[in-house]
Coordinates of C-alpha atoms and ligand atoms in Angstrom, one line a residue:
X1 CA 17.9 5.8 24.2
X2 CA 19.8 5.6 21.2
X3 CA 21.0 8.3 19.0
X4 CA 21.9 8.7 15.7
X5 CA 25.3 9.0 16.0
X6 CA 25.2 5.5 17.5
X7 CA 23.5 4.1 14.3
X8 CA 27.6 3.8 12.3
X9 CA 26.1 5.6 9.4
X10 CA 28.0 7.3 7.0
X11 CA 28.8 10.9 8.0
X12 CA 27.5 12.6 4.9
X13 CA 24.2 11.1 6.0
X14 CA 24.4 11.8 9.7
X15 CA 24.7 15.6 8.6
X16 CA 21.8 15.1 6.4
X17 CA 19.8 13.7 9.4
X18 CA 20.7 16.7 11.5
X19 CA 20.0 18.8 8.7
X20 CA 16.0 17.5 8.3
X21 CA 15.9 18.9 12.4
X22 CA 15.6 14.7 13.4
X23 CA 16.8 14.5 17.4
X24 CA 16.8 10.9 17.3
X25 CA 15.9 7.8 15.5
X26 CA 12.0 6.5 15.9
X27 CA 11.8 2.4 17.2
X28 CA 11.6 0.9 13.5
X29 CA 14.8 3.2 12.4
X30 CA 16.6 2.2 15.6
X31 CA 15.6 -1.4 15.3
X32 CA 16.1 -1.6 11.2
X33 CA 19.2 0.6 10.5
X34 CA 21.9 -1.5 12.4
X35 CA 20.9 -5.1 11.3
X36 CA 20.6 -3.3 7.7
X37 CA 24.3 -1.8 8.0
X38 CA 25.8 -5.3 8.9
X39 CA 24.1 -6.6 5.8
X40 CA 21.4 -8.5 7.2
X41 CA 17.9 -9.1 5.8
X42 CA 15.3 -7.0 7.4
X43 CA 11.5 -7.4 7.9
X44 CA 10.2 -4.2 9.0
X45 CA 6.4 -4.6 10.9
X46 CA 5.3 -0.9 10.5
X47 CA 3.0 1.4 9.1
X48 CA 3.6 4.7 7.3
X49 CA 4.2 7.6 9.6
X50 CA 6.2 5.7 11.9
X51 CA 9.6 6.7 9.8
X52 CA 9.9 3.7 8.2
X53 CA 11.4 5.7 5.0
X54 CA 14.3 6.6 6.7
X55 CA 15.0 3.0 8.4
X56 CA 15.8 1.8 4.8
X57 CA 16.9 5.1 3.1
X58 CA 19.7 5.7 5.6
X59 CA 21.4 2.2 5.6
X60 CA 21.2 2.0 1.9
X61 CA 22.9 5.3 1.0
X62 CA 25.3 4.3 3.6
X63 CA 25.8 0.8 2.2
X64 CA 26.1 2.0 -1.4
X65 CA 28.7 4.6 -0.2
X66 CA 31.0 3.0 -2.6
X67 CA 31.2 2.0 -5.9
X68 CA 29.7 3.6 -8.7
X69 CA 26.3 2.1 -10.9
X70 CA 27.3 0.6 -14.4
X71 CA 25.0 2.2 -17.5
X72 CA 21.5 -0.2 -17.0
X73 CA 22.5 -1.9 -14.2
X74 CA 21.2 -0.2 -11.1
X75 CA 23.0 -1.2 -7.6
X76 CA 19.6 -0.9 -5.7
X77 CA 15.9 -1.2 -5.9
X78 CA 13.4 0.3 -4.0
X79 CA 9.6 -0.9 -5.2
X80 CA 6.8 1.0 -3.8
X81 CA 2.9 0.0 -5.1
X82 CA 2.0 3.5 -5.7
X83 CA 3.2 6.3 -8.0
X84 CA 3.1 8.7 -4.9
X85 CA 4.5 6.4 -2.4
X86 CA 7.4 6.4 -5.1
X87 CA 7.7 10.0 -5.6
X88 CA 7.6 10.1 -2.1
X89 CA 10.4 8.0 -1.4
X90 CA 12.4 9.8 -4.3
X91 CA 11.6 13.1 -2.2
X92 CA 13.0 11.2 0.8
X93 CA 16.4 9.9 -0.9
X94 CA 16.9 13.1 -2.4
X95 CA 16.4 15.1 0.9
X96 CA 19.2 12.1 2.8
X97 CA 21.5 11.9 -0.4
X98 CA 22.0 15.4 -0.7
X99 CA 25.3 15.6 0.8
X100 CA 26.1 12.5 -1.2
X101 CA 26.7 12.4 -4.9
X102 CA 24.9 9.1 -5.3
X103 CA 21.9 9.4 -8.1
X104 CA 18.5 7.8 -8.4
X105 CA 15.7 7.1 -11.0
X106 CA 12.2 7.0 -10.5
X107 CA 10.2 4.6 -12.6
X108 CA 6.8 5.5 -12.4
X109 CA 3.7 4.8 -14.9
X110 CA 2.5 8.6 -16.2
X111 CA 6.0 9.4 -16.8
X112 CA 7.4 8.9 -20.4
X113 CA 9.6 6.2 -21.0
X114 CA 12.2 8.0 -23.3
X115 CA 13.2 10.5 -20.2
X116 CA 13.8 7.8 -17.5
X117 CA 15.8 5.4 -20.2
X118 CA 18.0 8.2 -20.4
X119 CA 18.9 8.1 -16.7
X120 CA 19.1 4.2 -16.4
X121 CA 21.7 4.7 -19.5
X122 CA 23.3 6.7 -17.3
X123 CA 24.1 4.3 -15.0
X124 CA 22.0 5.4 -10.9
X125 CA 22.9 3.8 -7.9
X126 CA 19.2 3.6 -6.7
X127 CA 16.0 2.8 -8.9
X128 CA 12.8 3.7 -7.1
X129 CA 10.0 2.2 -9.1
X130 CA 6.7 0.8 -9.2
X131 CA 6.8 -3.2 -10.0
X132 CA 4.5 -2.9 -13.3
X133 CA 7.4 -0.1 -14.3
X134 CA 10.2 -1.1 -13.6
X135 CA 9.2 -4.6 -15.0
X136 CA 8.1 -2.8 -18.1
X137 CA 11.5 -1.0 -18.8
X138 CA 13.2 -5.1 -17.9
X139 CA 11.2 -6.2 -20.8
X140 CA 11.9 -3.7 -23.5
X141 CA 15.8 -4.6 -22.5
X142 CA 16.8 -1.6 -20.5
X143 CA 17.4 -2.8 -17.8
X144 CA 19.9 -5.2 -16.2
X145 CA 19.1 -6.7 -12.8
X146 CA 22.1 -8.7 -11.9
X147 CA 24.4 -5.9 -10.1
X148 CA 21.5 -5.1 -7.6
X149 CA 23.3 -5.2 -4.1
X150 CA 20.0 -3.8 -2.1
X151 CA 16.1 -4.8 -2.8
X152 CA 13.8 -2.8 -0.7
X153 CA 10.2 -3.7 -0.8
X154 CA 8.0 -1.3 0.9
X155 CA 4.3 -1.4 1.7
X156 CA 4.3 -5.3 0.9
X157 CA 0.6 -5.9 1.8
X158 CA -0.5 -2.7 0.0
X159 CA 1.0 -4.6 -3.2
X160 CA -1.0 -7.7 -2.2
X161 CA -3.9 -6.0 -2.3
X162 CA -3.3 -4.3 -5.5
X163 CA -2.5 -7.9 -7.2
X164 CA 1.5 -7.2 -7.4
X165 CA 2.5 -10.2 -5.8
X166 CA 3.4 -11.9 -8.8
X167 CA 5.3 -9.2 -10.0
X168 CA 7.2 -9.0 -6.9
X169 CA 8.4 -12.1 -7.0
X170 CA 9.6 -12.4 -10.8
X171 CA 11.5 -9.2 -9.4
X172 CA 13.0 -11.1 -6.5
X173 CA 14.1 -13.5 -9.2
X174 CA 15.9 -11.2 -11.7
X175 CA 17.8 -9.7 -9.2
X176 CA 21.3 -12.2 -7.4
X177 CA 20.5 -14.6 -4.9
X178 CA 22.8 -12.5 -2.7
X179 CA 21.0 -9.3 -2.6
X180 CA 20.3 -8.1 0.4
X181 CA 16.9 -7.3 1.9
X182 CA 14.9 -5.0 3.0
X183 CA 11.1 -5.8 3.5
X184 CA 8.2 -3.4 5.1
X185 CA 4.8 -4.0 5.6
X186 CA 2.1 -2.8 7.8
X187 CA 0.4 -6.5 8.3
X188 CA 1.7 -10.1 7.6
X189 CA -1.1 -11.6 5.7
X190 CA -0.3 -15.5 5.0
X191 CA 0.3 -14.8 1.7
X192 CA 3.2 -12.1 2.9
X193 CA 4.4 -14.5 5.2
X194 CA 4.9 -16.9 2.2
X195 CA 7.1 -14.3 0.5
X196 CA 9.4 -13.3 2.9
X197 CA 9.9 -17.3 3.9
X198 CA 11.3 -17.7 0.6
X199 CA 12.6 -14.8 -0.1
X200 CA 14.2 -13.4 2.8
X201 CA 17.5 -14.9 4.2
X202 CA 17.1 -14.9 7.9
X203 CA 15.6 -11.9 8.6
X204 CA 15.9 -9.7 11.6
X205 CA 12.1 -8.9 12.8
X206 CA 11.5 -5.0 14.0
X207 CA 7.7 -4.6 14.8
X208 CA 7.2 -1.2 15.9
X209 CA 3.1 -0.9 16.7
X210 CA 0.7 -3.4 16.4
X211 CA -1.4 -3.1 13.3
X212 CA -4.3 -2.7 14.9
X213 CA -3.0 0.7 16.5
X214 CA -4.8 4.1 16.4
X215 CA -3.2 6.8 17.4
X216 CA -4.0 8.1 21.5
X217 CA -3.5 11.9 19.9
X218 CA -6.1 10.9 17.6
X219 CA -9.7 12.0 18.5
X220 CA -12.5 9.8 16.8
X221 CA -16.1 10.7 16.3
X222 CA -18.6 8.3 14.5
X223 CA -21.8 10.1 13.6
X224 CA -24.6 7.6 12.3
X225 CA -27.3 8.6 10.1
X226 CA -30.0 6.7 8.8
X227 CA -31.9 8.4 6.1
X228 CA -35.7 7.2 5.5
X229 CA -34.9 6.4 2.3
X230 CA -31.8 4.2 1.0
X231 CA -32.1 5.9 -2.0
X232 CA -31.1 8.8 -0.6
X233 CA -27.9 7.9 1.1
X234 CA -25.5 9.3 -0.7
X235 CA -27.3 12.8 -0.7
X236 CA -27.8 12.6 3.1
X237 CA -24.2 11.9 3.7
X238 CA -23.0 14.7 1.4
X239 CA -25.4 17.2 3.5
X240 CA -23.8 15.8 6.7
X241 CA -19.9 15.7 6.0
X242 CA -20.7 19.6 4.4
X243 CA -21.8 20.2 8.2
X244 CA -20.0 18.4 9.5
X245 CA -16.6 20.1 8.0
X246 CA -18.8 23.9 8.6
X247 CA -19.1 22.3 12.2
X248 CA -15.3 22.2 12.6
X249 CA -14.6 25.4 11.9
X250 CA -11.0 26.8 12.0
X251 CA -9.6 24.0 13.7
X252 CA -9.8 22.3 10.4
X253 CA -6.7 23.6 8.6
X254 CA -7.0 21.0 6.2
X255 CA -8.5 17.3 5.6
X256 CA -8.7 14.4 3.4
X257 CA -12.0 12.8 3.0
X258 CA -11.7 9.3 2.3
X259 CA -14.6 7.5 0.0
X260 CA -14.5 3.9 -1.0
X261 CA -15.2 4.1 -4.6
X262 CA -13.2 6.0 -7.3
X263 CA -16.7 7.2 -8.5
X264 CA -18.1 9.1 -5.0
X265 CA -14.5 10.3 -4.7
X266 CA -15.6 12.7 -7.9
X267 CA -18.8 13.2 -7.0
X268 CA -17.8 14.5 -3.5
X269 CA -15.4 16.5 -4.8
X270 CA -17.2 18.0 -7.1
X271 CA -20.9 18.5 -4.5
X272 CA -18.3 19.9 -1.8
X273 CA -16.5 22.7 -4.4
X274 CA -20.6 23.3 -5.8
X275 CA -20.8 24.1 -2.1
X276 CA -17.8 26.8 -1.8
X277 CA -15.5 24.5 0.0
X278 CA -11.9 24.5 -1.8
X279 CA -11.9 20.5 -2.2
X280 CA -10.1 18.6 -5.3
X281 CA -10.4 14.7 -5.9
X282 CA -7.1 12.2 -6.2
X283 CA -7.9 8.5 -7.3
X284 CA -6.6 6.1 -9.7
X285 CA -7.7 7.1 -12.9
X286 CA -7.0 10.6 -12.5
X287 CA -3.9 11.5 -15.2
X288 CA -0.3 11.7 -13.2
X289 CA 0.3 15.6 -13.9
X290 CA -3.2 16.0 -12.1
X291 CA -2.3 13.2 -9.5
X292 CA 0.8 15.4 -8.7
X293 CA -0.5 18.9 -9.0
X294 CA -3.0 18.1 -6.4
X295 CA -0.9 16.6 -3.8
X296 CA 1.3 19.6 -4.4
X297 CA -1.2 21.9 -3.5
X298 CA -2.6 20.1 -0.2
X299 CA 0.8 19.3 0.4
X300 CA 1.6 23.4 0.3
X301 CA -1.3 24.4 2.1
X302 CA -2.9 25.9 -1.4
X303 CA -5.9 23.5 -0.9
X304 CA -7.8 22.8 2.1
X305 CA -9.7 19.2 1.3
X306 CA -8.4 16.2 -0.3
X307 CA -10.8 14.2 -1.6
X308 CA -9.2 10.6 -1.8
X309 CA -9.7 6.5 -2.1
X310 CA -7.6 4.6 -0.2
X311 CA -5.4 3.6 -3.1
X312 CA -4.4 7.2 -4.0
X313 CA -3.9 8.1 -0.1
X314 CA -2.2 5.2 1.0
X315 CA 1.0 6.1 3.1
X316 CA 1.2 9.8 1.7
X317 CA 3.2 12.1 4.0
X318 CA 1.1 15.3 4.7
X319 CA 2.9 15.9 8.2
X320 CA 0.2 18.1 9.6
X321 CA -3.1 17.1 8.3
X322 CA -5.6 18.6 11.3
X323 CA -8.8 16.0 9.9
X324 CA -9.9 13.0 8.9
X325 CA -13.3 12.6 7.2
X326 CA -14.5 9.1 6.5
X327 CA -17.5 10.0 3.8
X328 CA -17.5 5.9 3.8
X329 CA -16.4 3.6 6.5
X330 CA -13.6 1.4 4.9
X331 CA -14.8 -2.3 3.8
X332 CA -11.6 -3.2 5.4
X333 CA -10.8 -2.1 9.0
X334 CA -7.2 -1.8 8.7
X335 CA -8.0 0.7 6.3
X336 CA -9.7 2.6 9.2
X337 CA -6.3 2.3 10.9
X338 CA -4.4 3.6 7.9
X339 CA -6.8 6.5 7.4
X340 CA -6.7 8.0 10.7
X341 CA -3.3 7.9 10.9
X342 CA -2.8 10.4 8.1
X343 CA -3.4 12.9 10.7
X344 CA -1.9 13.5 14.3
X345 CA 1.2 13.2 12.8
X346 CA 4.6 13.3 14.5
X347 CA 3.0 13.5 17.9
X348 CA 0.5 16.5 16.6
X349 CA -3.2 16.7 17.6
X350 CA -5.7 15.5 15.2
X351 CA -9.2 14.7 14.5
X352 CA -11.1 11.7 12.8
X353 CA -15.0 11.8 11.8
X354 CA -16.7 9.0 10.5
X355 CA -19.8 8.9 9.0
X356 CA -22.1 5.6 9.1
X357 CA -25.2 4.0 7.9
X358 CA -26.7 1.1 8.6
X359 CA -25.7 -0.9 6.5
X360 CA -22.0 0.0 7.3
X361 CA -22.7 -2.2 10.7
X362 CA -21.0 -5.0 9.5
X363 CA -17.5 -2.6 8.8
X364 CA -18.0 -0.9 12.2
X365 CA -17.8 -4.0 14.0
X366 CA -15.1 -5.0 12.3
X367 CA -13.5 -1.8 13.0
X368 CA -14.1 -1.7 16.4
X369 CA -12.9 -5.2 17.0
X370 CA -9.8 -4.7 15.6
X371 CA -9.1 -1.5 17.2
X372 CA -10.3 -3.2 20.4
X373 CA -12.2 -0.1 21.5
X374 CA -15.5 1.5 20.8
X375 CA -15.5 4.4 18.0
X376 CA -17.1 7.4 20.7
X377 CA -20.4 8.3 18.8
X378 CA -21.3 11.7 18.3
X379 CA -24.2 13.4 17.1
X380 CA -24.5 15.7 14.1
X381 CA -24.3 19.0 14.0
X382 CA -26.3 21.1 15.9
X383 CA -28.0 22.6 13.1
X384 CA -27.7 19.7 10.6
X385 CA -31.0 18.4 9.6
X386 CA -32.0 16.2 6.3
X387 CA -33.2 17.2 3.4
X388 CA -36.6 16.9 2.9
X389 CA -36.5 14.1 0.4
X390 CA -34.0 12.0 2.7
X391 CA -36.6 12.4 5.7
X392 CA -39.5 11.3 3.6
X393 CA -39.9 7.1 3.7
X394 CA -40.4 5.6 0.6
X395 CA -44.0 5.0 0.5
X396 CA -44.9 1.5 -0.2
X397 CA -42.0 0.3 1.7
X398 CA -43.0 1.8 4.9
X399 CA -45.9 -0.1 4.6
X400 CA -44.1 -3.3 3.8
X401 CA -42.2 -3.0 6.7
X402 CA -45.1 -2.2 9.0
X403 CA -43.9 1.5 9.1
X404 CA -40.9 1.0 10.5
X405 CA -39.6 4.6 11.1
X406 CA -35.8 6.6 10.1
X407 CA -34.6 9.6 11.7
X408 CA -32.1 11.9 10.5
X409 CA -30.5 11.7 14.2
X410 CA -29.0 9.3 15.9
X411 CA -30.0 9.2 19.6
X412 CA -28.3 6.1 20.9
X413 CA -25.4 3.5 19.8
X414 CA -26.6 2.3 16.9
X415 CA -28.2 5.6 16.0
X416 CA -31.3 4.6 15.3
X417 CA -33.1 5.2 18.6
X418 CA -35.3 3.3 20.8
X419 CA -38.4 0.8 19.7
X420 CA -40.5 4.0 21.6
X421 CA -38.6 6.8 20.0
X422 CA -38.6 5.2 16.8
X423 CA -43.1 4.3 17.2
X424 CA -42.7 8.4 18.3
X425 CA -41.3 9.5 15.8
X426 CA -43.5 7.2 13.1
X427 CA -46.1 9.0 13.9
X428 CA -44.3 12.5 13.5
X429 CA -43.1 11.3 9.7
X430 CA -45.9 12.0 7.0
X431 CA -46.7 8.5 5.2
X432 CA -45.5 10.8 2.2
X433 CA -47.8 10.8 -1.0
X434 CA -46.1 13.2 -3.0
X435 CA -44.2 12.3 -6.4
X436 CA -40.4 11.4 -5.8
X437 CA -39.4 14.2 -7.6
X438 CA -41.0 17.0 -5.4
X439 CA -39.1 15.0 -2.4
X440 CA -35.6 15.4 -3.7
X441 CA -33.3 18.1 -3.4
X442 CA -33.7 20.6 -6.3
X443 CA -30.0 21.0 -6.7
X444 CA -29.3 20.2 -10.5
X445 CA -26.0 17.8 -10.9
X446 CA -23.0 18.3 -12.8
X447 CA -23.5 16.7 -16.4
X448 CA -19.6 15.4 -15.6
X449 CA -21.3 13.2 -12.2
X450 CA -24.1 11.6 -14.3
X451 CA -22.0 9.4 -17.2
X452 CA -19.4 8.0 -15.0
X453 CA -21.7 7.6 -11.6
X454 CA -24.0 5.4 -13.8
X455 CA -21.2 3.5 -15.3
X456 CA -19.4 2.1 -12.2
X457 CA -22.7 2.4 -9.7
X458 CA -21.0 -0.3 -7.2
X459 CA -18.3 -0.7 -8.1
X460 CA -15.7 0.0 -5.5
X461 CA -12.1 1.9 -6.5
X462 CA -9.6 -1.1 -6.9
X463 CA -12.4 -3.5 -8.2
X464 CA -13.7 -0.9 -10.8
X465 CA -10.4 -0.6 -12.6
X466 CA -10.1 -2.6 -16.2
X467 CA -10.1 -6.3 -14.9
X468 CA -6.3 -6.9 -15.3
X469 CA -5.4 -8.7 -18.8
X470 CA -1.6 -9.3 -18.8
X471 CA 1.3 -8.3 -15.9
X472 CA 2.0 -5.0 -17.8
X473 CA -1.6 -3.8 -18.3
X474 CA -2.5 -4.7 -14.5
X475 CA 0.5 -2.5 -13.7
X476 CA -0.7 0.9 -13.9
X477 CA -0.6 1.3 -9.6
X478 CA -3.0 3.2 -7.8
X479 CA -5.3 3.2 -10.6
X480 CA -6.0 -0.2 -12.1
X481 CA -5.3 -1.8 -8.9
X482 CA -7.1 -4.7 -8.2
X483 CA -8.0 -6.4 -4.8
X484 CA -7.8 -9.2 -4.1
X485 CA -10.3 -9.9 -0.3
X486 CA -13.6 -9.6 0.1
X487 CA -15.3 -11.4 -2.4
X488 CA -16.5 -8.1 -4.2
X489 CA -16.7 -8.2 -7.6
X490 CA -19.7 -10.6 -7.2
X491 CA -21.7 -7.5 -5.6
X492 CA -20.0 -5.1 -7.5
X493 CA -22.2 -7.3 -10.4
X494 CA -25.0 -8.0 -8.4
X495 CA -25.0 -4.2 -8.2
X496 CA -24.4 -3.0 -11.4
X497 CA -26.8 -0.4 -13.2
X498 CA -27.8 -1.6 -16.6
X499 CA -29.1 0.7 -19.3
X500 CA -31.6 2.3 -16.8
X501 CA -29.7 6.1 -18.1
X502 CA -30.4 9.1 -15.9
X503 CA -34.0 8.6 -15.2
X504 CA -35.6 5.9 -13.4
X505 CA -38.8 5.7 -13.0
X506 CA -40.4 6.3 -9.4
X507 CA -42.0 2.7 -9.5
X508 CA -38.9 1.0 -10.2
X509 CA -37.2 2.3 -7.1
X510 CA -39.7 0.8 -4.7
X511 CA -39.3 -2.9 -3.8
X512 CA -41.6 -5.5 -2.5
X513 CA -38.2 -6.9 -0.2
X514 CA -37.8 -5.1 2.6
X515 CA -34.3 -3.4 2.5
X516 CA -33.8 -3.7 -1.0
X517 CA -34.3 -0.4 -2.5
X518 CA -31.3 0.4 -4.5
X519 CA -30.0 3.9 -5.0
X520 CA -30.7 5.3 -8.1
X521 CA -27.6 6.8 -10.1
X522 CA -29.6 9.7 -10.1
X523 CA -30.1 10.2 -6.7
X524 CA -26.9 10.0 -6.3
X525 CA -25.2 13.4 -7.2
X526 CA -27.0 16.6 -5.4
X527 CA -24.0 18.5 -7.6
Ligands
AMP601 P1 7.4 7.7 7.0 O1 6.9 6.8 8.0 O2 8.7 7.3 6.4 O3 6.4 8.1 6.0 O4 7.8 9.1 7.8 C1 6.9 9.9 8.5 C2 7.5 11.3 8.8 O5 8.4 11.3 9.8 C3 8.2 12.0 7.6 O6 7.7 13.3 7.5 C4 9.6 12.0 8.0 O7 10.3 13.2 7.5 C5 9.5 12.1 9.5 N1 10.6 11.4 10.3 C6 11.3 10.3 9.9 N2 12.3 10.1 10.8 C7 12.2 11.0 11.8 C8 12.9 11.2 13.0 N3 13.8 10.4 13.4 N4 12.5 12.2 13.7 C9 11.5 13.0 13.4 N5 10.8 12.9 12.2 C10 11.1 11.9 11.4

């Protein structure tokens, strides 16, 4: 096994290391560190939680041991797609560097420009930036590329998916052809692939888990719900992730509940805390200070729930998060992976529950076959039951469909029960006559929910940013990120509420397709 003290780094380090209570390196620090110390191009295979920070951190503090950084012209770059994922790596240079008196920048969007000129004047030895940043401060003239010794890139398909590509590689290109490198991501997409081919000088490969790994200390739960009405979705999975969390009692210290749209994130946040539950929302378009205080305080233990896209929570360090609520099963399944693995940290215990509808079959197999096992189903709270206005079928619809009926429950795998438990239970559910109104819950929303839930109905978070005009306005990470898979901005169109305002009348929510009611924006928020 090796040790630390194996790895040849620089003393001040080592004590550093022993300092933060490390015993001995994880696989991607012992596999990374020594090829990085002999100067070699790395391509690090791993995902965050795996101690990937440190595999570059280390060598690189170590590496720049000496020498000293000329005014503008930092000796290293670390580029991380997110504000947070910066910060967070600032947090982890400062914490190795301490014993050290080598300095660092952060250039992050949020952050005014005048402050973090003044430390680039200075002269730091390592810049840890966003690309949109750090590209911003090379075009105003600030900053001088050519003396970079060590480019890190970390959380390269995160950047892919966020459209940075581009900006990656005119980065690669302002800095010498003799830099060395050091290149992290959790997948190698072609596109990735392409990038390190050119840009890496024979790389030494350290894969440390497949990508399609969930954690063993992980346990999963996947409770599947399928509200009579569509229209009622939302509503019905708000009712069941509040039980859900009830449900869990003490042994949730604390959680993030992931949604996929910037707009639910709010909207959960904001129906949870209506509730009593001490919840806060961080997505893209939040302002930084906000961004930050919140992390601080779930960070702290001074907030229980996060409520969080994927862009915001991507790769953020919580060490001991006891849950994971998925309010939406991800569109992409190694987004599934990267969720649960924001708890069961460092070997702890930890729990992930997923909510599904139907129409989230086509992610859950997707899911599933990636993880190569069956998410265990479980059933919903003992006590949970829908809302009346969920339970109640949309009337002409039912009879469209032949009465086809929709339990609150699941009973089986796909949680919708059997042919005979579903012709049961048909005959159970009133063929409902009564307005829509009288159906619905009677819990006024938030006049903050209605605006921005009608504005971006579909739209999910990356693809409901600002469509991205030029480099620098696409660069504001986390927030205006854009992705790039999946063909969505077609449905997010398809999808998109026009001038229909808060009310919608009752007729126009029933459809002569099977399937195709659409949820109404003001259905939507129970807060
Ligand atoms: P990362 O994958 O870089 O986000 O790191 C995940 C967590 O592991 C961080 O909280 C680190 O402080 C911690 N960590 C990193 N290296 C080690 C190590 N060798 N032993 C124990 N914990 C570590």
């Amino acid at each position: 096994m090796t040790k630390f003290t194996d790895l040849k780094l620089d003393p001040k380090v080592l004590s550093a290391v022993v300092d933060a209570g490390y015993e001995e390196p994880t696989p991607i620090q012992a596999g990374a560190i020594p090829p990085a110390l002999e100067g070699k191009d790395v391509l690090g295979i791993a995902q965050t939680g795996t101690g990937k920070t440190a595999s570059f951190t280390l060598p690189m503090l170590t590496l720049l041991r000496r020498g000293r950084a000329r005014a503008r012209m930092p000796r290293s770059l670390v580029l991380c797609p997110t504000r947070e994922l910066a910060a967070q790596v600032a947090e982890n240079f400062d914490l190795y560097a301490k014993n050290t008196k080598l300095t660092r920048a952060l250039l992050i969007g949020g952050v005014s420009f005048g402050e973090q000129d003044k430390l680039i004047d200075k002269g730091v030895d390592v810049l840890i930036a966003t690309p949109g940043r750090l590209l911003d401060h090379f075009e105003r003239g600030k900053l001088i590329l050519t003396d970079v010794k060590v480019m890190v890139v970390d959380e390269a398909d995160r950047m892919l998916d966020m459209g940075f590509i581009p900006d990656i590689e005119r980065i690669f290109q302002l800095t010498p052809f003799t830099r060395q490198t050091l290149f992290f991501s959790a997948t190698m997409a072609p596109e990735i692939e392409r990038i390190t081919n050119t840009f890496l000088h024979a790389p030494t490969r350290v894969e440390v888990a497949r990508q399609a790994t969930t954690g063993a200390n992980i346990t999963q739960k996947l409770i599947q719900i399928e509200p009579a009405r569509r229209d009622q979705t939302a509503k019905a999975k708000r009712e069941l992730l509040r039980a859900v969390i009830s449900a869990e009692g003490e042994a949730c210290t604390n959680a993030i509940v992931f949604c996929n749209r910037k707009v639910d994130v709010d909207i959960v946040a904001k129906s949870l805390q209506k509730y009593g539950f001490d919840a806060a929302p961080i997505h893209g378009d939040l302002d930084q200070s906000q961004r930050t205080r919140t992390l601080e305080n779930f960070r702290d233990g001074k907030l229980k729930l996060l409520i969080a896209s994927d862009v915001a929570a991507r790769g953020l360090d919580v060490p001991s998060v006891s849950h994971v609520f998925n309010y939406d099963l991800p569109m992409h399944a190694e987004d599934y992976v990267h969720r649960i693995g924001r708890t069961g940290r460092a070997g702890r215990k930890g729990t992930a529950i997923s909510i599904a509808v139907p129409s989230d079959e086509k992610f859950l197999g997707q899911i599933e076959s990636l993880v190569e096992q069956e998410i265990p189903r479980a059933e919903p709270p003992e006590d949970f039951e829908l809302s009346e206005g969920a339970k109640q079928p949309a009337r002409k619809r039912e009879d469209a469909k032949g009465g086809r009926s929709r339990g609150g429950r699941s009973r089986d795998r796909g949680g919708r029960g059997s042919k005979r438990d579903q012709r049961s239970e048909e005959t159970q559910q009133p063929q409902s006559a009564a307005p829509q109104e009288q159906q619905e819950e009677q819990t006024p929303k938030t006049a903050e929910a209605q605006p921005e839930e009608a504005r971006s109905e579909a739209a999910p978070e990356a693809a409901s940013a600002p469509k991205p005009q030029s480099r620098s306005q696409s660069s504001d990470e986390g927030g205006n990120a854009r992705r790039s898979r999946g063909g969505r901005n077609r449905r997010e169109r398809d999808n998109e509420v026009v001038g229909m305002g808060d009310h919608v009348p009752d007729f126009l929510t029933v459809s002569f397709r099977p399937g195709a009611v659409e949820e109404t924006a003001e259905d939507k928020a129970d807060s």
